[in-house]
Short mmCIF file of C-alpha atoms in Angstrom, two decimals:
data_model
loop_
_atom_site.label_atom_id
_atom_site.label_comp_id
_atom_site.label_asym_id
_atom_site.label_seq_id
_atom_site.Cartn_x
_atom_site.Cartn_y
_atom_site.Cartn_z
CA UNK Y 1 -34.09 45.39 11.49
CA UNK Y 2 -32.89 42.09 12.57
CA UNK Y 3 -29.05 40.99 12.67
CA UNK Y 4 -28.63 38.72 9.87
CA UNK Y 5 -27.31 35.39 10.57
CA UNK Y 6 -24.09 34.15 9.74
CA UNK Y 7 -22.91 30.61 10.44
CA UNK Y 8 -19.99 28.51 9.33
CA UNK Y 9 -20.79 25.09 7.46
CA UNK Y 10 -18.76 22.50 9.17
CA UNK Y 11 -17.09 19.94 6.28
CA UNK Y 12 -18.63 16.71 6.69
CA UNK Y 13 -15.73 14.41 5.56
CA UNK Y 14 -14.56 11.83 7.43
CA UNK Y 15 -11.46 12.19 9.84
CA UNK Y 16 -8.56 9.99 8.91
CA UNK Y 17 -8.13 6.90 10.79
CA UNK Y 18 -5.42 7.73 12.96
CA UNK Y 19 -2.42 4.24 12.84
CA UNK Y 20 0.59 3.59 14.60
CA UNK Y 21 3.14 5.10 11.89
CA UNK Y 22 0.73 8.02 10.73
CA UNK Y 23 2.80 10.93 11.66
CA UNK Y 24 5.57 9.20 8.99
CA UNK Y 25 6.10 11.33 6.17
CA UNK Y 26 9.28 10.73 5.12
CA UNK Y 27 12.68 10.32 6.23
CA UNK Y 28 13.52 14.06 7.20
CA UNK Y 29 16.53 14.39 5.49
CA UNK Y 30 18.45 17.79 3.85
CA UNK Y 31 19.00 18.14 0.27
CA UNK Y 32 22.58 16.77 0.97
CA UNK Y 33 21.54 13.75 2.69
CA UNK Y 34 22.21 15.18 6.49
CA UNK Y 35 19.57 14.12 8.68
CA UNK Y 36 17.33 17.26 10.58
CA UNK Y 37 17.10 16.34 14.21
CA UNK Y 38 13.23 16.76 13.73
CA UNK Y 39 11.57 16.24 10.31
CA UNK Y 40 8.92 14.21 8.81
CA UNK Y 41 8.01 12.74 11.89
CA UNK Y 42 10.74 11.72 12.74
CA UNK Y 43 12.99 12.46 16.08
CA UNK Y 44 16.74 11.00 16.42
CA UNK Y 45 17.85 7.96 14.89
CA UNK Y 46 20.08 10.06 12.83
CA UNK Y 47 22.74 7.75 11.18
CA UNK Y 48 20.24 5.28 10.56
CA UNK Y 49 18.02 7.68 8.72
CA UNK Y 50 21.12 8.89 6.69
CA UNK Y 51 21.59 5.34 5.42
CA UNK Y 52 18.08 4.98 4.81
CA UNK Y 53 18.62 7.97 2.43
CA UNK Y 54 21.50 6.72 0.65
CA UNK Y 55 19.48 3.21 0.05
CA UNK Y 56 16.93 5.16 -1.67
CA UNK Y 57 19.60 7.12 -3.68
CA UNK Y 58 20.55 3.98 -4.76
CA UNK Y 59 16.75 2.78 -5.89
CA UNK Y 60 16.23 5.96 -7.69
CA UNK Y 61 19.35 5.17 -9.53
CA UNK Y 62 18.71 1.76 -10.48
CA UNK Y 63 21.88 0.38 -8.52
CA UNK Y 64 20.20 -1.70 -5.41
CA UNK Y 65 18.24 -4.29 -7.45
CA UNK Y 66 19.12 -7.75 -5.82
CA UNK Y 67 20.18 -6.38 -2.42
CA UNK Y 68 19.35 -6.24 1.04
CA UNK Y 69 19.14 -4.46 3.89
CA UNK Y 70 18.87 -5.17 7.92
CA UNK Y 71 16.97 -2.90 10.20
CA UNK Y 72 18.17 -3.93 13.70
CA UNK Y 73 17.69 -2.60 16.74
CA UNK Y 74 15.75 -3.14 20.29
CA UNK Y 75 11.94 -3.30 19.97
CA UNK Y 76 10.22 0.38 19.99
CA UNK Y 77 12.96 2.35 18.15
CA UNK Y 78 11.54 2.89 14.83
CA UNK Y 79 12.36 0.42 12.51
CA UNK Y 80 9.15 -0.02 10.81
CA UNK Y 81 8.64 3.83 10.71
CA UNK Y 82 12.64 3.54 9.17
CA UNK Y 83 10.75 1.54 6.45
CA UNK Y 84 7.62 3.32 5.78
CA UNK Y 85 10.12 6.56 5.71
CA UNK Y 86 11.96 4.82 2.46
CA UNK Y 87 8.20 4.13 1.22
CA UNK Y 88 7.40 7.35 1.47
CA UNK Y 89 10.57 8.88 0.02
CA UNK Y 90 10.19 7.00 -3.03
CA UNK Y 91 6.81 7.97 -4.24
CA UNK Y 92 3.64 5.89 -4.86
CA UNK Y 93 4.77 4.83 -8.39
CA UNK Y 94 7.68 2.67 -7.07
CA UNK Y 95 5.69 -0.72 -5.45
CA UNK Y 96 6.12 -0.91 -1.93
CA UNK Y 97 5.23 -4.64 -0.31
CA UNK Y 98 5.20 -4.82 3.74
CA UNK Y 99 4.74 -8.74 5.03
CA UNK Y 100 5.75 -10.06 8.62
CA UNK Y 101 7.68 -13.18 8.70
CA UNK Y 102 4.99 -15.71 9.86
CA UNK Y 103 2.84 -15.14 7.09
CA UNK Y 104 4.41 -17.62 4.86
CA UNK Y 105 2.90 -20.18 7.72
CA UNK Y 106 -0.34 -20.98 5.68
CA UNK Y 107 -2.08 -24.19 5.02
CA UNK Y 108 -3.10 -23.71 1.53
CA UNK Y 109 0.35 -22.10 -0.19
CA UNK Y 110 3.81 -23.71 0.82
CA UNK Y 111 6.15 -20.72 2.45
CA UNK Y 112 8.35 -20.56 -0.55
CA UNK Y 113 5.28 -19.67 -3.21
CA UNK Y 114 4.06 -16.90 -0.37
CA UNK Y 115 7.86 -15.55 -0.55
CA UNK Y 116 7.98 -16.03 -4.37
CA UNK Y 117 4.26 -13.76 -4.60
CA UNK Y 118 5.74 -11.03 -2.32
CA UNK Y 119 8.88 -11.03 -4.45
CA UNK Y 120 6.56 -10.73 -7.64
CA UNK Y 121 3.77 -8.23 -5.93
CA UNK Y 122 7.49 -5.56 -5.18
CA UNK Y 123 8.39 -5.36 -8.88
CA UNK Y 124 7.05 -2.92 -11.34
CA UNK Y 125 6.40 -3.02 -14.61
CA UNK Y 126 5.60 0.85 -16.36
CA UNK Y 127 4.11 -0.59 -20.19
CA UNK Y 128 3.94 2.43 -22.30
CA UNK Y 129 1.80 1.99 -25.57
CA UNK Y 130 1.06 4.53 -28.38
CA UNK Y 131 -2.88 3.60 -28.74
CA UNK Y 132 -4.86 4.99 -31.65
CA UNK Y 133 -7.88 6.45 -29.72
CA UNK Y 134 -11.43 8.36 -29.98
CA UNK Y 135 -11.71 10.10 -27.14
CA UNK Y 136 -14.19 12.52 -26.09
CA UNK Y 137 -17.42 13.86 -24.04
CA UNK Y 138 -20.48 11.41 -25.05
CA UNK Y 139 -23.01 14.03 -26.42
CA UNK Y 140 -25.30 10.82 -27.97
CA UNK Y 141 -25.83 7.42 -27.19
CA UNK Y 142 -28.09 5.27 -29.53
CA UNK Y 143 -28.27 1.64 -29.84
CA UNK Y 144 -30.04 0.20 -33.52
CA UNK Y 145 -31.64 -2.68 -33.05
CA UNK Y 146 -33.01 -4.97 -35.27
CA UNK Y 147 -34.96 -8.58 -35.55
CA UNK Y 148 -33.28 -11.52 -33.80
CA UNK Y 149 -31.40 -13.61 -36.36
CA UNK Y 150 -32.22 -16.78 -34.58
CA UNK Y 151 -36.30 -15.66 -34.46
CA UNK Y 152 -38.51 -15.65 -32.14
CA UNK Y 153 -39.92 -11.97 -30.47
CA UNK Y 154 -37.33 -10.74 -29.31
CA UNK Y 155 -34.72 -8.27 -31.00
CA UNK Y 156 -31.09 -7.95 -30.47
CA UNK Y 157 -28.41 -4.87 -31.36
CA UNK Y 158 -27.33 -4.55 -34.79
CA UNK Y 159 -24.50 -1.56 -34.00
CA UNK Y 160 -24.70 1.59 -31.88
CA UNK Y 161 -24.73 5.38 -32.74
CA UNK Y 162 -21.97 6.99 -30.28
CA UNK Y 163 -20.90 10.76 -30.60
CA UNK Y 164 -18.18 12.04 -29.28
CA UNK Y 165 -16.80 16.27 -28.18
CA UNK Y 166 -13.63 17.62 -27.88
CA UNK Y 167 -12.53 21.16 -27.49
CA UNK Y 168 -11.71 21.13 -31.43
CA UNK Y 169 -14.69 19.15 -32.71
CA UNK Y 170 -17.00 16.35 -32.58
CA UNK Y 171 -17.15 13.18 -34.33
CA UNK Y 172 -20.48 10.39 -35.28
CA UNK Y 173 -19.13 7.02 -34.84
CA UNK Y 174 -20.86 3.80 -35.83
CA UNK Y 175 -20.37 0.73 -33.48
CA UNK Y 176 -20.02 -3.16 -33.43
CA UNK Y 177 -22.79 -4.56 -30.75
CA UNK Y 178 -19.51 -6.09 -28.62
CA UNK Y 179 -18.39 -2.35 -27.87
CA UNK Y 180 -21.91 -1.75 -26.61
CA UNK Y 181 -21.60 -4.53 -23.79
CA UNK Y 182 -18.21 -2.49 -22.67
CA UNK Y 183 -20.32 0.91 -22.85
CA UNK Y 184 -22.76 -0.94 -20.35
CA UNK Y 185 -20.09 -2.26 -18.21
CA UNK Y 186 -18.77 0.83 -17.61
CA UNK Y 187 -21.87 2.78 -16.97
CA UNK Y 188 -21.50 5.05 -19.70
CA UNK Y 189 -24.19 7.51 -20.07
CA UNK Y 190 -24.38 10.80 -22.20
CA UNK Y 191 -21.77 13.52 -20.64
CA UNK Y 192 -18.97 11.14 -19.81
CA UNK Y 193 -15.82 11.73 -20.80
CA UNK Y 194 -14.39 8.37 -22.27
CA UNK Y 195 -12.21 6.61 -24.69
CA UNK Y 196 -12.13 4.16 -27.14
CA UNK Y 197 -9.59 1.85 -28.62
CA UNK Y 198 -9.46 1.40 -32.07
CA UNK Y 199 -7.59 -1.92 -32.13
CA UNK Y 200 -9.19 -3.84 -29.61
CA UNK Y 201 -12.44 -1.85 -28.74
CA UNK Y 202 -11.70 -1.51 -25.32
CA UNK Y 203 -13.89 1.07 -23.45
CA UNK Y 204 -12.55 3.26 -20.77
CA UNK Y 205 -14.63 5.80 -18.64
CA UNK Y 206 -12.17 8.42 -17.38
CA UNK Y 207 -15.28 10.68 -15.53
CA UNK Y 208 -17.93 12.74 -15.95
CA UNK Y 209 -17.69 15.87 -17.80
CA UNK Y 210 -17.04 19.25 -16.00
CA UNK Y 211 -19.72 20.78 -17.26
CA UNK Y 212 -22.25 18.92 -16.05
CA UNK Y 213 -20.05 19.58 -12.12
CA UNK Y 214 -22.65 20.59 -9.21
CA UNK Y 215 -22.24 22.96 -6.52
CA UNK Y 216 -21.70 20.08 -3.64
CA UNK Y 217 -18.79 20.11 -1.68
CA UNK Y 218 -17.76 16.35 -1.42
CA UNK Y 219 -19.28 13.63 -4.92
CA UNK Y 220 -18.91 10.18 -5.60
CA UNK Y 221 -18.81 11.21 -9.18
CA UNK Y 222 -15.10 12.30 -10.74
CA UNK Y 223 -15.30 15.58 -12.79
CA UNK Y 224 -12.80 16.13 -15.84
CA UNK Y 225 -12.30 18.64 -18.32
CA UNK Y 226 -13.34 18.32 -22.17
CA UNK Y 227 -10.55 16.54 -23.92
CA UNK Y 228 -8.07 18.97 -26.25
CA UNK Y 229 -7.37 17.92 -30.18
CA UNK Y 230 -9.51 15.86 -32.23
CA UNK Y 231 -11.40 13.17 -31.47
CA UNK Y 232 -9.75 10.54 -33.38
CA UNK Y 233 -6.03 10.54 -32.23
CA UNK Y 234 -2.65 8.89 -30.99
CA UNK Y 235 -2.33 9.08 -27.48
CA UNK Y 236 0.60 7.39 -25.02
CA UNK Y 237 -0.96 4.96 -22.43
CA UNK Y 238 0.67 4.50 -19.60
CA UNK Y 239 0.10 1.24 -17.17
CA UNK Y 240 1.71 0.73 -13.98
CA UNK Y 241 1.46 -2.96 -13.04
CA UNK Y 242 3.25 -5.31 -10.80
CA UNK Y 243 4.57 -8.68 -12.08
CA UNK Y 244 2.12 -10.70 -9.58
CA UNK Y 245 -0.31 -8.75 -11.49
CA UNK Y 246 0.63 -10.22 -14.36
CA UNK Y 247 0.68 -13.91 -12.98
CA UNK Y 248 -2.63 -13.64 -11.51
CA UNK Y 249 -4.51 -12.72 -14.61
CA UNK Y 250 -2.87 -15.17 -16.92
CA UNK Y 251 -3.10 -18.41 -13.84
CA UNK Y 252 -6.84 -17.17 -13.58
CA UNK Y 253 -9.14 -19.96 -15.79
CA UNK Y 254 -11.59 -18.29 -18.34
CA UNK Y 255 -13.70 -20.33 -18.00
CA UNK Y 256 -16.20 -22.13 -19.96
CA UNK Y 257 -19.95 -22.24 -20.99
CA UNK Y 258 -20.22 -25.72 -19.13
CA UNK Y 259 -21.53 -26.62 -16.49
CA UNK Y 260 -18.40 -27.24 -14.35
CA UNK Y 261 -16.92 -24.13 -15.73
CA UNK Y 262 -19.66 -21.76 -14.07
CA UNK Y 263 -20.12 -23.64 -10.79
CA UNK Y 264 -16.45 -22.91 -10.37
CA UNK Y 265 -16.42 -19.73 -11.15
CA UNK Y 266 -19.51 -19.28 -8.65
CA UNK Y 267 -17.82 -20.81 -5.63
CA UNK Y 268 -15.55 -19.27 -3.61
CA UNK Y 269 -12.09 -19.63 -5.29
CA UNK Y 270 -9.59 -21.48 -3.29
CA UNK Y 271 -5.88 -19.87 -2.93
CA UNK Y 272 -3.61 -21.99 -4.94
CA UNK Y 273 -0.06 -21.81 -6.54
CA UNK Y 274 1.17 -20.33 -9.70
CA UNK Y 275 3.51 -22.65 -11.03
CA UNK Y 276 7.17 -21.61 -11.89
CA UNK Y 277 6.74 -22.52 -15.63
CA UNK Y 278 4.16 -20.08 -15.99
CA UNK Y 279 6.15 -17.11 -14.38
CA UNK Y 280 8.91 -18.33 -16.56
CA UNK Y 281 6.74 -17.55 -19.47
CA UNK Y 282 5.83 -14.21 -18.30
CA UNK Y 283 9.60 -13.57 -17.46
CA UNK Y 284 10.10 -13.94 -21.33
CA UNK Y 285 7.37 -11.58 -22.25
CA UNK Y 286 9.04 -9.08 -19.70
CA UNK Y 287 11.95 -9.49 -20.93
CA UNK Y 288 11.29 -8.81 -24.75
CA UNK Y 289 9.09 -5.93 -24.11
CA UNK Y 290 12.13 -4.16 -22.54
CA UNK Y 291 14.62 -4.98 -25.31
CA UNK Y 292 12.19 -3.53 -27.29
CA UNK Y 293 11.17 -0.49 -25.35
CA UNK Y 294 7.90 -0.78 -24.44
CA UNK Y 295 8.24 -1.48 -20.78
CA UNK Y 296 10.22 -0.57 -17.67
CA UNK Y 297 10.81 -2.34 -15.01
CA UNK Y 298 10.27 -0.67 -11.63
CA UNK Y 299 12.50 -2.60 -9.03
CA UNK Y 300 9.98 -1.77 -5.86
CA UNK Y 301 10.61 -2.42 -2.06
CA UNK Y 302 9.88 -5.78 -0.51
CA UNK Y 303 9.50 -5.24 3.57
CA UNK Y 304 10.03 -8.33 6.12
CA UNK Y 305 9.18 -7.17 9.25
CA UNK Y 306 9.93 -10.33 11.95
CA UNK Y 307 12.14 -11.69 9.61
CA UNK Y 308 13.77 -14.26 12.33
CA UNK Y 309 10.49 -16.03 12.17
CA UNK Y 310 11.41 -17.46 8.70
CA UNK Y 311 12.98 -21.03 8.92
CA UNK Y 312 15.89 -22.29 7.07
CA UNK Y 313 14.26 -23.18 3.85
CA UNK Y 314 12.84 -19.55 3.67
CA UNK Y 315 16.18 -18.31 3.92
CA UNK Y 316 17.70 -20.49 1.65
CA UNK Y 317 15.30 -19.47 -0.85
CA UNK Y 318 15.73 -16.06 -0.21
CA UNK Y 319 19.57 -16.22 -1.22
CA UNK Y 320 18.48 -17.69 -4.42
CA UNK Y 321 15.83 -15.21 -5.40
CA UNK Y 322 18.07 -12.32 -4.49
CA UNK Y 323 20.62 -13.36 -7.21
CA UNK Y 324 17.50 -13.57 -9.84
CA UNK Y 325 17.86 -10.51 -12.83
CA UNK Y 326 14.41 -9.40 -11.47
CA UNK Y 327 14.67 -9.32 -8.32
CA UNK Y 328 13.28 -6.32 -5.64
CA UNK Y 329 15.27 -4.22 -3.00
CA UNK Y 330 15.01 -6.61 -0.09
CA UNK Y 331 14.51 -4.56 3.64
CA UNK Y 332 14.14 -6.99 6.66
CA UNK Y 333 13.80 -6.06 10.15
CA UNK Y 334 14.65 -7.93 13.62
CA UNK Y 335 14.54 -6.88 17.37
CA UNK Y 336 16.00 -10.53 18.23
CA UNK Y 337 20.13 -10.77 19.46
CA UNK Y 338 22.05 -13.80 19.20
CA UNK Y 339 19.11 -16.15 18.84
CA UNK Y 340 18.74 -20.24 17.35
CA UNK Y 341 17.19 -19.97 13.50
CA UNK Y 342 13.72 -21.28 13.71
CA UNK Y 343 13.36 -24.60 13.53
CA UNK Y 344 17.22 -25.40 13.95
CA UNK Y 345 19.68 -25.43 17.20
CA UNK Y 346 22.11 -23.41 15.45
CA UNK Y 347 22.72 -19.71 16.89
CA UNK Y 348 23.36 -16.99 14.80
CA UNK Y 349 23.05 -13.14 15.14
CA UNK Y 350 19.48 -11.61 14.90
CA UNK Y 351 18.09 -15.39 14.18
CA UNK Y 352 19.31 -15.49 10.17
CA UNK Y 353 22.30 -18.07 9.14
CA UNK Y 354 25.74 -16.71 8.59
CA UNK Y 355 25.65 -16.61 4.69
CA UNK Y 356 22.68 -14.20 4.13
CA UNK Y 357 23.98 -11.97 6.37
CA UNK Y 358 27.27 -11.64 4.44
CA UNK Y 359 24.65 -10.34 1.69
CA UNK Y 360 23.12 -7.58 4.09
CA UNK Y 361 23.95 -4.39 4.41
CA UNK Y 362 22.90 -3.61 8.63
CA UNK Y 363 21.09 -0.67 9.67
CA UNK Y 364 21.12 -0.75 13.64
CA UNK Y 365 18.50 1.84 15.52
CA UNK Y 366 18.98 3.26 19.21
CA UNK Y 367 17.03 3.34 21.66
CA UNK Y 368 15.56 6.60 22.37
CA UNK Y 369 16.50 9.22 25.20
CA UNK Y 370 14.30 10.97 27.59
CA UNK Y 371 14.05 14.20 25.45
CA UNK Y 372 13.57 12.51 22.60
CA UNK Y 373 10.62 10.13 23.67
CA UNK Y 374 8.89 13.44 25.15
CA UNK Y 375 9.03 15.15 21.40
CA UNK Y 376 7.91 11.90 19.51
CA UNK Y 377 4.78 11.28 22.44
CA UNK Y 378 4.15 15.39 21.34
CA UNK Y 379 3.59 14.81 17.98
CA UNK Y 380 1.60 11.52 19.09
CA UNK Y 381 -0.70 13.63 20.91
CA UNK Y 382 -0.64 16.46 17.57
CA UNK Y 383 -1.43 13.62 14.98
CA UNK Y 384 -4.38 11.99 17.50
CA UNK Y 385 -5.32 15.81 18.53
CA UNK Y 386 -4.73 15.69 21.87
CA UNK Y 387 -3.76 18.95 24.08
CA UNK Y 388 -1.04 17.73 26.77
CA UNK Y 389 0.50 19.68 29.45
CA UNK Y 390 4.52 20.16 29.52
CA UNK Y 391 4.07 18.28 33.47
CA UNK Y 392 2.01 15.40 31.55
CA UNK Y 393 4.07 15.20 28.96
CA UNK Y 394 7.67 14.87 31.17
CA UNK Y 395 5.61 12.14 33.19
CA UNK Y 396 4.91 10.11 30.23
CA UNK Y 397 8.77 10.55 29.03
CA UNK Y 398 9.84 8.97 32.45
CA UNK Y 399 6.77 6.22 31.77
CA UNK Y 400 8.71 5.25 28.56
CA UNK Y 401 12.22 5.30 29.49
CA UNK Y 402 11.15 2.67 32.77
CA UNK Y 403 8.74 0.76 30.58
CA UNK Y 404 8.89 1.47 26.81
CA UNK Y 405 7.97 4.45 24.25
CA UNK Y 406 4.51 2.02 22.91
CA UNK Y 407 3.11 1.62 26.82
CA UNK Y 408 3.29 5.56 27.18
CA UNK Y 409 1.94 6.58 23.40
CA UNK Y 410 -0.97 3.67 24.33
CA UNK Y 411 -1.87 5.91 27.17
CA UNK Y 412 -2.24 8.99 25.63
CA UNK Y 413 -6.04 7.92 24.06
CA UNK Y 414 -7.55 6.34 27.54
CA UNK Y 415 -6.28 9.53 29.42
CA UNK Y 416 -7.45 11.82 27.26
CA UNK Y 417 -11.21 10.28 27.64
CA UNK Y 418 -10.68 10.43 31.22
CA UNK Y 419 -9.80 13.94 30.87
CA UNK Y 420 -13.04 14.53 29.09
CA UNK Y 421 -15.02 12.72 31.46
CA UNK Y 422 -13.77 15.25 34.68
CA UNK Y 423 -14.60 17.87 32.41
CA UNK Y 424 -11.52 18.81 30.84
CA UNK Y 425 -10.36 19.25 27.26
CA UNK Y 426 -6.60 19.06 28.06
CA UNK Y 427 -4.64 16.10 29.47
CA UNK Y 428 -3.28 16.74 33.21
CA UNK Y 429 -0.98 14.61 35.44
CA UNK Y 430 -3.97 13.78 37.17
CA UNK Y 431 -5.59 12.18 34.21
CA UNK Y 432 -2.26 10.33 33.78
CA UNK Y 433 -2.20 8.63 37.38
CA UNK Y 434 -5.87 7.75 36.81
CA UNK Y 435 -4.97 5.75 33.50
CA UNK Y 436 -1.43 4.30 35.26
CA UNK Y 437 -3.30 2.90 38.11
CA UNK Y 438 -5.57 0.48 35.73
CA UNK Y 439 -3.03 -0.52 32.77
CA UNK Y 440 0.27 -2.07 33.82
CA UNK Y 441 3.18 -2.18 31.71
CA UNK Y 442 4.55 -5.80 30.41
CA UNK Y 443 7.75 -5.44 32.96
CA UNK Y 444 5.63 -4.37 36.17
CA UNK Y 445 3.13 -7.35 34.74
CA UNK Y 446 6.21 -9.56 34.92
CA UNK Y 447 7.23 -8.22 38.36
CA UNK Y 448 3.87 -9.22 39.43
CA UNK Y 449 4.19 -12.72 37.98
CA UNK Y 450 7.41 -13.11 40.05
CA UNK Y 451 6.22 -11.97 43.14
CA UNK Y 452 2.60 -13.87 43.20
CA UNK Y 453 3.88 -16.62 40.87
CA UNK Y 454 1.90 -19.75 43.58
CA UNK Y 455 -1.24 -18.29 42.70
CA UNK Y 456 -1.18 -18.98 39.07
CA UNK Y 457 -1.40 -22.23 37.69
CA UNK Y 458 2.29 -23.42 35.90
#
């Protein structure tokens, strides 16, 4: 009798694309706030990660709003990772906004409207709403039709025949045509789990029902269970939204059946401003659904990395918007010393005038010793799968303390291909001096400069 064959499926899904900061998962800190030498991706930069935990303390709490915080420190020592950590730490629910300083350079949008929309896109609003609902698994879908009312041959739809299943029961429901147009919109089709509102008619397709689930591994479609209680019912919707959110869908025209109306909205829309009256108007909305209970506002994270590219204007602005009632936690980052602010020939410290920097509280990083670089370039080579030997890996350590940490993690990819192409799996010190001999650094580049400097052109 033949041996029966036995063979493991490889999954098919995709590997994750592999960034600079993936190995952040958080700040690695113990329940009381010490930080763990090694946690969460992280290596060193203790005392910075400790106040990096007390900062989000202080979100969770509700006691930073309208604050700030500096990240300083030499360039390679984690401050953006210091950021993403806090991101991390505080969940996906609080909004988290990362922009670099010389984005509010644009030729469309002045730089105080691009600081304004950042400010807007890192506060939350959580609306909660008791909706009256039918909700349920779409077991028939029937549309009546009947004879045009303005003549002619063809026919248009008098009201739709909908039913709906729940664990308890099911329900026949008779439909205004409008409703119909959201069923098609959504791509309803029988065995979808959806729900109905009864005040406005909104339709909303949560997924397709479980039962009709097939034995494949990895679906587009998402498969959820039959929904419990009756069909008809009260049910609390929650909506997370940001207040840029907001401004966008109420500055966005309608638009008209005219002829101006739909070439506009068939041409590319141009970026343009929301005007301050407007948000003012939304502020007031805010505002009263919070006295009254129905919302809560989320005070999110709003991260300037490069922040001594902003000029004084941006700055100014920035001490006025931090004293606003909504108003995000503010973290900026710098690698700059005693430096002019752009655009002025006053010097300052870290590039930002005296004033806002009374407002900050400063986080300063370290740069990173020998041991240290040769744990973080470890889990490098763990995250990007990567097998380096201990001699390799003490090699690169010594690359990044006479160069910097980024030059030896951006060898650890070309050396590992040239590893592969001697017909090796693992990364030797071989493989190393290979990739070292075609990539220089940006000091030995400089050196170079220096040292040939009459055969470039000045």
């Amino acid at each position: 009798m033949d041996k029966v064959r036995i063979e493991e499926v490889q999954s098919n899904t995709k590997k994750q694309r592999v960034a600079t900061h993936t190995h952040i998962k958080g700040l690695g800190l113990e329940p009381s706030g010490r930080a763990l030498p090694f946690a969460a991706g992280f290596v060193g930069q203790a005392e910075a990660r400790e106040g990096a935990g007390l900062v989000v303390d202080m979100i969770r709490q509700k006691k930073m709003a309208g604050r700030a915080l500096l990240l300083a420190g030499p360039p390679g020592t984690g401050k953006t990772a210091l950021a993403l950590g806090i991101s991390q730490e505080l969940g996906t629910k609080v909004p988290f906004c990362p922009m670099v300083g010389s984005e509010v350079y644009s030729s469309e949008v002045k730089k105080t409207e691009v600081l304004m929309e950042n400010f807007r896109r890192a506060i939350g609003l959580r609306i909660k709403e008791n909706k009256e609902v039918y909700e349920g698994e779409v077991t028939e879908l029937t549309p009546e039709e009947t004879e045009s009312v303005t003549g002619g041959y063809g026919k248009s739809i008098s009201h739709v025949i909908i039913g709906l299943k729940t664990v308890k029961g099911t329900k026949q429901l008779k439909l205004d045509p409008t409703i119909y147009d959201a069923l098609i919109k959504e791509k309803v089709v029988i065995g979808d789990v959806i729900y109905i509102e009864a005040n406005s008619g909104a339709v909303k397709r949560v997924g397709r029902s479980d039962a009709y689930a097939t034995e494949f591994d990895l679906e587009a479609e998402e498969y959820v269970p039959l929904p419990k209680g009756e069909v008809h019912k009260k049910k609390e919707i929650v909506q997370d939204v940001t207040l840029h959110d907001l401004d966008a869908a109420n500055a966005r025209p309608q638009g008209g059946q005219d002829i101006l109306s739909l070439m506009g909205q068939m041409m590319k829309p141009r970026k343009t401003e929301i005007t301050d009256k407007l948000r003012q108007e939304i502020n007031k909305v805010v505002n009263r659904y919070i006295e009254e209970g129905v919302a809560e506002l989320v005070p999110g994270v709003l991260f300037i990395d490069e922040v001594h590219m902003l000029d004084m204007e941006c700055f100014s602005y920035l001490n006025r918007a931090l004293e606003s009632s909504l108003s995000p936690i503010v973290v900026l980052a710098t690698n700059r010393g005693i430096c002019n602010v752009r655009g002025t020939d006053m010097a300052s410290p870290h590039g930002i005038p005296v004033d806002l920097l009374d407002r900050l509280a400063i986080i300063r990083t370290q740069t990173y010793g020998p041991a240290e670089m040769i744990q973080i370039l470890a889990i490098r080579a763990q995250v990007e799968d990567l097998v380096v030997d201990e001699e390799c890996l003490a090699s690169l350590g010594e690359i990044g303390q006479r160069s910097s940490l980024r030059h030896a993690v951006q060898l650890l990819s070309p050396a590992s291909i040239v590893a592969k192409m001697n017909g090796r799996d693992n990364i030797c010190k071989a493989d190393l001096d290979e990739v070292c001999s075609l990539y220089l650094d940006a000091k030995s580049s400089a050196k170079l400069l220096q040292e040939q400097q009459e055969k470039y052109i000045i």
